[in-house]
Amino acid sequence: MADVKVTVLAGGVGGARFVRGLRAALESEGADITVVVNTGDDLWLSGVRLQPDIDSILYALAGVNDAERGWGRAGESERVSAELREWGAGWPWFTLGDLDLGTHLARTGWLRDGLSYTQVAERLGSRWPIGVRLLPMTDTEVDTQVVVEDGSRLHFQEWWTRHRAVLRAVRFENPGIDGATPAPGVVEAITGADVVVLAPSNPVVSIGPILSVPGIRGALGDAARVVGVSPIIGGKVVRGMADACLTAIGVETSADAVARHYGQRADGGLLDTWLVAEEDAALAPGLAAEGWDVRVEPLWMTDLERSATLARAAITD
Amino acid sequence: MADVKVTVLAGGVGGARFVRGLRAALESEGADITVVVNTGDDLWLSGVRLQPDIDSILYALAGVNDAERGWGRAGESERVSAELREWGAGWPWFTLGDLDLGTHLARTGWLRDGLSYTQVAERLGSRWPIGVRLLPMTDTEVDTQVVVEDGSRLHFQEWWTRHRAVLRAVRFENPGIDGATPAPGVVEAITGADVVVLAPSNPVVSIGPILSVPGIRGALGDAARVVGVSPIIGGKVVRGMADACLTAIGVETSADAVARHYGQRADGGLLDTWLVAEEDAALAPGLAAEGWDVRVEPLWMTDLERSATLARAAITD
């Protein structure tokens, strides 16, 4: 039997946990896993290019992530960052670990040498035997911007990390995304997969930008099967401040509202199947009545085994 | 009495020691010291801009330099550098301290924000009360390249640091320097000074690029007084591999050959006065016979007091 082909659309931490689980679930049988990663979180900081979602997934798959803190490298230090603060340079509120900075500098050097983001992701993915292929959603820079209530515009990272998403967002934009194309291999990874999974990542600023790259939505329409995993459990976001993002686009913070936001394929939406948490089992009948293939599963990815069980459930017909 | 105005043309370590001495010598009487710094040593490394000579002088004046090692910051670590090596990125043979990298990143961010090198130097110089004004020789990037025997061309840092100057150099070039102009304030600092000092820095790759910026040589012609301090003591370079540079341009490694390389002003050269070491006192009569104002002084800047004594001697009529 040929290896099962799975493609995951993912943001950072939630995506990383899901993909680790998927890799573990398929370890014994052989699998061809591609992760299409959101690059809307990317930023230029003091002339250096950061890609938080790419790195979160890379570090988690390599086992060098700081599991306790939930992001960055284990055993991290912040000597350079402290110096930057002394200089009054960069974004003082943005933590920049020394080990992490090594990644950023390597990436920046390669970009300045003329490599594309796809080529950079390939190099990053080759340092450790991560067992999956990492693809940026696009090779074009389309950093997410947030327009807040008073009309001003912030880089997503500034809104999210500096202001902890408390400034009321009225809209998210990815300038330049209309002219962007999917990175090489992305469309093929989606249309050629046995199953495509929308990871339990932020629907607005992680999955949203991926879906906004012209051509990706269409590729999903041609996919064999598309499964979504709810990032909302018991009416709450699992981590982060996705509720602030959902509110801004007029979507309720609930597993069924997010499902309807993605839409079911029979109605011209994206999904064949939607996984909701046991805590949200009460929502399943309503979705099922609308024709959804909705499944109730344990969605908490608190350890690798649970993540693997969830991933297995997600890719099972 | 108005403060004495001194302008020093300088490279890295030798220049730093001289300027520290000068600052100490003039501390009690008030002085207006400008240092015009070589930027030929500058380099792009993984997308980050390094300015070794600017930083050497800055750190020495701020008292945060590693005096034992002779370069870089005291208490330095190299975590980021180790990561870069793991990534196979950058120049693995180039030491990049974490604290030092903070400076480089701050600088790079400011440059990417559109600041000029002059404005960056001003910001760098304002973190600590260094008591002198640092000016880059030019705002244009004119990194020194070395053409070696087999015709290949290397960045100066690669030739100097990676190959320890053992590849026989046939010529040094600063591409773009013919179109460069002195940084704002440089010409005025030279023509308006009571005395201009050519620090005991490498005559070829430290002082040489400064003199090659169109307009600087002419400004020296208009200067009130120009004094040179020999970087050669007892027929040997004080530190580094300046002899390899001198050989490449056909100049003997001796205090009188370097003097003749700069030339005396009466003959259309640069210098009014030339300071040679006690070890080279035997060369003084020969120079004097050619009309030189040559003075024998202790040139070893082994501590601040000796550096101050030398600096005082250099600026005394």
XYZ file of C-alpha atoms in Angstrom:
634
model
C 0.000 0.000 0.000
C 1.304 3.458 -0.826
C 2.052 5.806 2.031
C -0.941 7.823 3.085
C -0.630 11.413 1.958
C -1.764 14.030 4.433
C -1.513 17.770 4.050
C -2.134 20.024 7.019
C -2.856 23.746 6.898
C -1.500 25.107 10.124
C -0.515 28.044 12.275
C 1.978 27.863 15.111
C 1.492 26.096 18.403
C -1.833 24.342 17.771
C -0.609 23.323 14.355
C 2.671 22.068 15.804
C 0.927 19.859 18.342
C -1.397 18.435 15.747
C 1.413 17.680 13.308
C 3.517 16.025 16.013
C 0.531 13.846 16.812
C -0.006 13.065 13.148
C 3.613 12.099 12.646
C 3.424 9.796 15.689
C 0.117 8.287 14.560
C 1.504 7.394 11.157
C 5.032 6.501 12.272
C 4.694 2.732 11.894
C 2.912 2.672 8.558
C 4.771 5.259 6.563
C 3.246 8.570 5.581
C 3.868 11.521 3.363
C 3.058 14.576 5.457
C 3.156 18.137 4.170
C 2.440 21.127 6.351
C 1.388 24.346 4.665
C 2.250 26.999 7.191
C 0.783 30.441 7.753
C 3.303 33.193 7.085
C 1.018 36.086 7.995
C 2.655 36.171 11.444
C 6.045 36.843 9.873
C 7.834 40.081 10.625
C 10.931 42.127 10.015
C 12.589 43.063 13.269
C 15.794 45.130 13.212
C 16.408 43.957 9.676
C 15.936 40.304 10.567
C 13.148 38.115 9.239
C 11.119 36.160 11.784
C 8.625 33.424 10.918
C 6.991 32.466 14.202
C 4.662 29.779 12.836
C 7.286 28.060 10.697
C 9.668 28.037 13.656
C 7.098 26.815 16.182
C 6.325 23.831 14.009
C 9.986 23.211 13.189
C 11.106 23.316 16.822
C 8.223 21.127 18.006
C 8.929 18.504 15.344
C 12.646 18.636 16.103
C 11.974 18.293 19.821
C 13.962 21.421 20.625
C 10.952 23.514 21.602
C 10.289 24.874 25.065
C 7.293 22.712 25.931
C 6.673 24.433 29.240
C 6.570 27.960 27.888
C 4.758 26.802 24.777
C 6.932 28.609 22.246
C 10.565 29.149 21.337
C 13.574 26.969 22.005
C 14.296 24.975 25.156
C 17.269 26.247 27.168
C 16.854 29.673 25.687
C 18.619 32.859 26.789
C 18.060 36.488 25.838
C 21.397 38.243 25.847
C 21.040 39.811 22.431
C 17.505 40.892 23.183
C 18.653 42.630 26.373
C 21.254 44.505 24.339
C 18.653 45.534 21.790
C 16.595 46.981 24.612
C 19.642 48.911 25.840
C 20.019 50.301 22.332
C 16.344 51.244 22.222
C 16.144 49.282 18.989
C 13.697 46.799 17.600
C 10.501 45.998 19.429
C 11.373 45.907 23.137
C 8.196 43.984 23.945
C 9.065 41.195 21.521
C 11.038 38.363 23.078
C 13.902 37.276 20.916
C 15.803 34.298 22.266
C 19.457 33.845 21.383
C 19.029 30.342 19.969
C 15.931 31.436 18.119
C 17.836 34.400 16.754
C 20.330 31.957 15.235
C 17.457 30.632 13.132
C 16.335 34.127 12.191
C 19.812 35.177 11.150
C 20.409 32.041 9.108
C 17.071 32.634 7.382
C 17.766 36.302 6.798
C 21.162 35.555 5.294
C 19.645 32.996 2.936
C 16.889 35.387 1.921
C 19.449 38.080 1.226
C 21.364 35.543 -0.828
C 18.256 35.291 -2.980
C 16.623 32.123 -1.691
C 12.843 31.993 -1.654
C 10.847 31.311 1.500
C 10.181 27.827 0.137
C 13.905 27.172 -0.237
C 14.536 28.611 3.202
C 11.866 26.338 4.715
C 13.523 23.372 3.033
C 16.884 24.292 4.553
C 15.363 24.891 7.956
C 13.573 21.554 7.741
C 16.756 19.681 6.897
C 18.729 20.374 10.073
C 16.779 17.848 12.114
C 15.030 14.706 10.874
C 11.568 16.205 11.291
C 9.877 13.698 9.011
C 7.480 16.129 7.359
C 7.758 18.659 4.592
C 7.288 22.293 5.634
C 5.950 24.676 3.013
C 5.238 28.359 3.513
C 1.794 29.224 2.173
C 3.405 31.652 -0.270
C 6.820 33.024 -1.196
C 5.420 36.558 -1.101
C 5.614 38.667 2.059
C 2.028 39.275 3.146
C 2.382 40.133 6.846
C -0.937 40.417 8.612
C -1.975 43.902 9.658
C -4.700 44.730 12.116
C -6.918 47.745 11.772
C -8.172 48.733 15.216
C -11.135 50.723 16.381
C -9.527 54.155 16.115
C -8.580 53.408 12.511
C -4.886 52.924 13.121
C -3.073 49.984 11.650
C -0.629 47.698 13.453
C 1.477 44.744 12.441
C -0.236 41.640 13.738
C 2.633 40.937 16.134
C 2.366 44.365 17.631
C -1.360 43.975 18.195
C -1.053 40.400 19.466
C 2.138 40.445 21.497
C 2.506 44.042 22.567
C -1.141 44.873 23.128
C -2.284 41.331 23.938
C -5.146 41.784 21.477
C -6.957 44.210 23.798
C -7.212 46.962 21.179
C -10.515 46.204 19.486
C -9.756 44.879 16.013
C -12.138 45.782 13.259
C -10.362 43.990 10.409
C -7.344 41.931 9.435
C -5.543 42.511 6.183
C -2.648 40.933 4.364
C -1.437 43.667 2.030
C -0.254 42.220 -1.244
C -1.990 38.895 -0.820
C -4.216 39.418 -3.864
C -1.097 39.352 -6.000
C 0.471 36.415 -4.172
C 0.534 32.853 -5.423
C 0.763 29.642 -3.423
C 4.348 28.590 -2.814
C 5.629 25.908 -5.202
C 4.180 22.541 -4.211
C 1.324 23.880 -2.112
C -1.447 23.322 -4.654
C -0.096 19.866 -5.541
C 0.173 18.968 -1.854
C -3.481 19.873 -1.391
C -4.915 18.326 -4.534
C -2.691 15.243 -4.316
C -3.369 14.408 -0.666
C -5.601 11.618 0.540
C -6.813 14.037 3.160
C -6.252 17.694 3.950
C -6.632 18.819 7.550
C -7.323 22.333 8.757
C -5.419 22.176 12.032
C -6.981 23.556 15.232
C -5.242 26.870 14.662
C -6.638 30.380 14.807
C -9.275 30.453 12.040
C -8.799 34.169 11.411
C -5.081 34.935 11.552
C -3.544 31.473 11.054
C -5.833 29.545 8.709
C -7.367 32.746 7.337
C -4.261 34.061 5.570
C -3.553 30.626 4.070
C -7.060 30.523 2.610
C -6.649 34.067 1.306
C -3.725 33.203 -0.955
C -5.350 33.110 -4.397
C -5.463 29.525 -5.611
C -5.471 27.749 -2.258
C -9.238 27.830 -1.758
C -9.657 26.473 -5.270
C -7.158 23.705 -4.595
C -9.141 22.702 -1.525
C -12.175 22.430 -3.771
C -10.228 19.876 -5.800
C -8.959 17.996 -2.743
C -10.016 14.388 -2.129
C -11.197 15.153 1.375
C -10.976 18.113 3.736
C -11.309 17.763 7.490
C -11.388 20.560 10.035
C -10.513 20.307 13.706
C -12.234 22.841 15.931
C -9.876 25.253 17.700
C -12.725 26.037 20.120
C -13.357 23.678 23.015
C -16.329 24.185 25.308
C -16.983 27.597 23.791
C -13.466 28.817 24.603
C -10.275 29.226 22.647
C -7.705 26.639 23.657
C -4.909 29.161 23.867
C -4.119 32.614 22.659
C -6.710 35.244 21.921
C -8.499 33.825 18.918
C -11.813 35.052 20.329
C -10.727 38.651 19.755
C -9.991 37.731 16.149
C -13.282 35.891 15.650
C -15.240 38.788 17.147
C -13.591 41.182 14.724
C -14.835 39.211 11.747
C -18.266 38.704 13.298
C -17.915 35.058 14.164
C -19.014 33.773 17.563
C -16.429 31.917 19.641
C -18.053 28.518 19.333
C -17.256 25.283 17.546
C -20.327 25.475 15.331
C -19.836 29.120 14.388
C -16.283 28.360 13.266
C -17.583 25.361 11.309
C -20.081 27.596 9.515
C -17.315 30.138 8.923
C -15.352 27.490 7.016
C -18.533 26.073 5.488
C -19.327 22.563 4.379
C -18.346 21.474 0.940
C -21.891 20.512 -0.026
C -22.813 24.193 0.388
C -19.805 25.572 -1.467
C -17.666 25.671 1.691
C -14.423 23.911 2.458
C -15.095 20.992 4.779
C -16.179 17.422 4.342
C -15.866 16.676 8.040
C -15.719 18.740 11.231
C -14.333 17.496 14.518
C -15.735 19.025 17.687
C -14.733 18.385 21.272
C -16.645 16.203 23.660
C -17.380 19.410 25.574
C -19.223 20.654 22.507
C -21.122 17.426 21.785
C -24.379 19.317 22.276
C -23.615 21.303 19.102
C -23.250 18.208 16.939
C -26.949 17.490 16.342
C -27.565 21.022 15.101
C -24.708 20.772 12.600
C -25.746 17.258 11.601
C -29.268 18.539 10.936
C -27.719 20.983 8.467
C -26.080 18.047 6.712
C -22.641 18.269 8.307
C -20.473 15.219 8.839
C -19.670 16.251 12.387
C -17.753 14.011 14.743
C -17.220 14.290 18.453
C -13.666 13.569 19.585
C -11.395 14.394 22.524
C -9.640 17.509 21.218
C -7.278 18.331 24.069
C -3.739 17.749 22.801
C -2.208 17.701 26.260
C 0.328 15.033 25.423
C 1.681 13.272 22.376
C -0.582 10.249 22.765
C -3.728 12.355 22.815
C -2.480 14.407 19.892
C -1.829 11.194 17.956
C -5.284 9.832 18.771
C -6.865 13.062 17.576
C -4.773 13.120 14.395
C -5.694 9.510 13.669
C -9.378 10.370 14.121
C -9.037 13.375 11.844
C -7.618 11.435 8.900
C -9.873 8.409 9.237
C -12.690 8.249 6.730
C 40.665 79.671 25.801
C 38.579 77.686 23.349
C 38.694 73.927 23.571
C 41.426 72.400 21.479
C 39.979 70.748 18.398
C 41.521 67.454 17.431
C 40.428 65.168 14.631
C 41.809 61.648 14.408
C 41.690 59.405 11.353
C 41.583 55.892 12.744
C 41.041 52.199 12.231
C 40.051 49.792 14.977
C 42.216 48.702 17.872
C 45.241 50.983 17.405
C 42.907 53.874 16.741
C 40.851 53.038 19.819
C 43.876 53.044 22.091
C 45.123 56.302 20.696
C 41.749 58.015 21.059
C 41.338 56.771 24.633
C 44.723 58.235 25.386
C 43.822 61.486 23.692
C 40.578 61.788 25.624
C 42.450 61.177 28.888
C 45.203 63.647 27.970
C 42.704 66.419 27.295
C 40.237 65.540 30.028
C 41.063 68.394 32.382
C 41.294 71.181 29.832
C 38.280 70.511 27.616
C 38.608 69.307 24.090
C 36.562 68.792 20.962
C 37.577 65.414 19.616
C 36.274 63.935 16.390
C 37.255 60.500 15.155
C 36.870 59.761 11.459
C 36.667 56.008 11.320
C 37.538 53.579 8.549
C 34.502 51.729 7.251
C 36.350 49.583 4.724
C 36.329 46.727 7.249
C 32.529 46.738 7.316
C 30.646 43.679 6.145
C 27.233 42.167 5.631
C 26.949 38.870 7.456
C 23.678 36.916 7.271
C 21.886 40.116 6.412
C 23.377 42.005 9.344
C 25.728 44.971 9.005
C 28.964 44.840 10.982
C 31.334 47.780 11.439
C 34.346 46.391 13.261
C 36.359 49.608 13.464
C 33.460 51.774 14.599
C 32.591 49.201 17.260
C 36.170 48.713 18.461
C 36.516 52.419 19.090
C 33.054 52.707 20.596
C 33.544 49.814 22.997
C 37.013 50.988 24.041
C 35.783 54.515 24.739
C 32.773 53.157 26.621
C 35.011 50.856 28.649
C 32.982 47.789 27.669
C 35.659 46.273 25.451
C 37.430 43.011 26.129
C 40.869 44.409 26.912
C 42.470 41.005 27.248
C 41.320 39.651 23.908
C 41.854 43.006 22.280
C 38.507 43.173 20.471
C 34.801 42.761 21.086
C 32.830 43.158 24.297
C 33.883 42.087 27.768
C 31.850 39.217 29.229
C 30.922 38.077 25.775
C 29.198 34.811 24.834
C 28.611 33.177 21.468
C 25.319 31.344 21.615
C 23.895 32.808 18.433
C 27.147 32.233 16.609
C 27.125 28.561 17.604
C 23.600 28.267 16.217
C 24.632 29.918 12.982
C 27.364 27.322 12.630
C 24.806 24.562 13.203
C 22.740 26.068 10.421
C 25.770 26.220 8.150
C 24.983 29.881 7.670
C 27.052 33.026 7.657
C 30.808 32.900 7.888
C 31.609 30.120 10.392
C 35.140 31.451 10.897
C 33.882 34.877 11.923
C 33.323 35.263 15.640
C 30.081 36.982 16.427
C 29.529 37.638 20.116
C 26.002 37.876 21.476
C 26.471 41.324 23.028
C 28.247 42.509 19.908
C 25.406 41.134 17.822
C 23.026 43.371 19.760
C 24.957 46.335 18.356
C 24.890 44.885 14.853
C 21.158 44.260 14.970
C 20.387 47.704 16.341
C 22.507 49.199 13.561
C 20.939 47.030 10.881
C 17.440 47.941 11.999
C 18.286 51.644 11.907
C 19.867 51.306 8.469
C 16.769 49.489 7.206
C 14.702 52.312 8.694
C 16.614 54.616 6.372
C 19.203 56.128 8.692
C 22.608 56.932 7.236
C 25.818 55.523 8.640
C 26.510 58.941 10.110
C 23.178 58.928 11.925
C 23.780 55.370 13.065
C 27.215 56.322 14.430
C 25.609 59.194 16.314
C 23.085 56.844 17.906
C 25.750 54.292 18.726
C 27.888 57.003 20.256
C 25.072 58.253 22.469
C 24.526 55.117 24.563
C 27.581 55.731 26.681
C 29.229 59.086 27.529
C 32.182 58.456 25.228
C 33.197 62.099 25.070
C 34.170 62.120 21.406
C 32.267 62.372 18.161
C 32.438 59.296 15.939
C 32.065 59.837 12.216
C 32.207 57.161 9.554
C 34.546 58.193 6.752
C 31.620 58.017 4.307
C 27.937 57.091 4.225
C 28.531 54.942 1.154
C 29.287 51.223 1.485
C 32.803 50.747 0.154
C 33.872 47.446 1.735
C 37.525 46.640 1.120
C 38.207 43.761 -1.227
C 41.501 41.974 -1.589
C 42.754 40.653 -4.890
C 45.110 37.760 -4.184
C 47.866 36.156 -6.201
C 45.661 33.768 -8.165
C 43.457 36.663 -9.230
C 40.516 35.811 -7.007
C 38.845 38.495 -4.955
C 37.867 38.241 -1.293
C 36.145 40.530 1.145
C 38.809 41.995 3.393
C 37.400 40.195 6.426
C 37.610 36.867 4.677
C 41.222 37.466 3.717
C 42.169 38.869 7.111
C 40.178 36.764 9.550
C 39.610 33.515 7.722
C 42.917 33.280 5.907
C 44.956 35.269 8.420
C 46.400 37.308 5.544
C 48.502 34.377 4.338
C 47.109 34.476 0.797
C 49.459 36.834 -0.979
C 47.593 40.070 -1.630
C 48.381 41.923 -4.818
C 45.968 44.783 -4.367
C 43.269 46.278 -2.176
C 40.194 47.866 -3.648
C 37.165 49.676 -2.324
C 34.574 49.283 -5.069
C 32.443 52.365 -5.367
C 34.791 54.617 -3.446
C 35.389 56.889 -6.451
C 31.744 57.855 -6.292
C 31.687 58.198 -2.504
C 31.786 61.459 -0.607
C 33.019 62.145 2.907
C 30.293 61.691 5.499
C 28.667 64.958 6.628
C 30.999 66.782 8.990
C 34.166 64.933 8.007
C 35.674 67.667 5.830
C 34.752 70.342 8.380
C 36.235 68.263 11.203
C 39.509 68.043 9.287
C 39.756 71.621 8.044
C 38.458 73.083 11.311
C 40.751 71.163 13.652
C 43.770 72.604 15.393
C 45.476 69.355 14.611
C 44.612 66.238 12.645
C 46.240 62.979 13.679
C 46.701 59.892 11.544
C 46.406 57.263 14.268
C 48.876 54.366 14.407
C 46.461 52.208 12.446
C 47.101 50.030 9.416
C 48.245 52.485 6.726
C 46.862 50.358 3.908
C 43.480 49.005 4.985
C 42.559 51.381 7.839
C 43.983 54.799 6.964
C 44.157 53.934 3.255
C 40.404 53.714 2.634
C 39.806 56.953 4.566
C 42.322 58.747 2.364
C 40.729 57.236 -0.740
C 37.363 58.859 -0.160
C 37.368 61.717 -2.683
C 37.652 65.003 -0.819
C 39.414 63.795 2.307
C 42.930 64.103 0.958
C 42.095 67.616 -0.208
C 40.686 68.496 3.204
C 43.932 67.350 4.807
C 45.728 69.748 2.489
C 43.643 72.523 4.004
C 44.164 71.365 7.590
C 46.032 73.543 10.086
C 48.412 70.749 11.002
C 48.630 67.016 10.262
C 50.570 64.638 12.470
C 51.151 60.957 11.835
C 51.990 58.317 14.417
C 53.965 55.366 13.120
C 52.160 52.027 13.354
C 55.550 50.339 12.934
C 57.758 49.955 15.983
C 61.263 48.553 15.661
C 60.564 47.492 12.095
C 57.570 45.388 13.121
C 53.825 45.893 13.082
C 52.466 46.379 16.570
C 49.590 43.991 16.053
C 47.720 42.369 13.210
C 49.218 41.663 9.837
C 49.799 45.121 8.457
C 53.099 43.959 6.981
C 51.203 41.752 4.517
C 49.226 44.813 3.477
C 52.276 47.039 3.152
C 54.103 44.429 1.084
C 51.158 44.230 -1.303
C 51.391 47.939 -2.064
C 55.194 47.844 -2.276
C 55.930 49.597 0.984
C 58.566 48.235 3.336
C 57.511 47.471 6.902
C 59.455 50.280 8.513
C 58.619 53.576 10.173
C 60.387 55.631 7.517
C 58.839 53.770 4.571
C 55.374 54.389 5.985
C 56.282 58.055 6.511
C 57.315 58.332 2.866
C 54.151 56.514 1.859
C 52.100 59.266 3.525
C 54.549 61.932 2.368
C 55.468 65.228 3.954
C 53.373 68.236 3.207
C 56.290 70.280 1.900
C 56.579 67.690 -0.913
C 52.876 67.486 -1.670
C 52.288 64.749 0.903
C 50.067 64.751 3.948
C 52.175 65.155 7.059
C 53.639 68.081 8.940
C 55.050 65.861 11.644
C 55.864 62.181 11.997
C 56.238 60.369 15.304
C 58.519 57.350 15.384
C 59.258 55.011 18.250
C 62.384 55.129 20.346
C 63.231 51.764 18.791
C 63.323 53.496 15.416
C 65.312 56.557 16.539
C 68.065 55.589 14.119
C 65.692 56.377 11.241
C 65.048 59.937 12.411
C 68.216 61.558 11.060
C 67.558 60.206 7.572
C 64.035 61.604 7.556
C 65.215 64.873 9.072
C 67.818 65.178 6.334
C 64.951 65.016 3.845
C 63.295 67.916 5.647
C 60.897 65.948 7.818
C 59.755 67.163 11.208
C 60.342 63.772 12.782
C 60.021 63.209 16.507
C 61.063 60.256 18.595
C 58.527 59.234 21.216
C 57.598 56.134 23.203
C 54.900 54.633 20.967
C 53.852 51.567 22.952
C 50.295 52.177 24.124
C 50.395 49.423 26.719
C 48.296 51.318 29.215
C 46.145 54.410 29.377
C 48.892 56.594 30.817
C 51.314 55.767 28.021
C 48.569 56.246 25.450
C 47.788 59.660 26.956
C 51.461 60.658 26.954
C 51.750 59.672 23.306
C 48.542 61.501 22.371
C 49.748 64.612 24.159
C 53.032 64.446 22.281
C 51.192 63.990 18.984
C 49.081 67.119 19.330
C 51.820 69.345 20.763
C 53.282 71.783 18.286
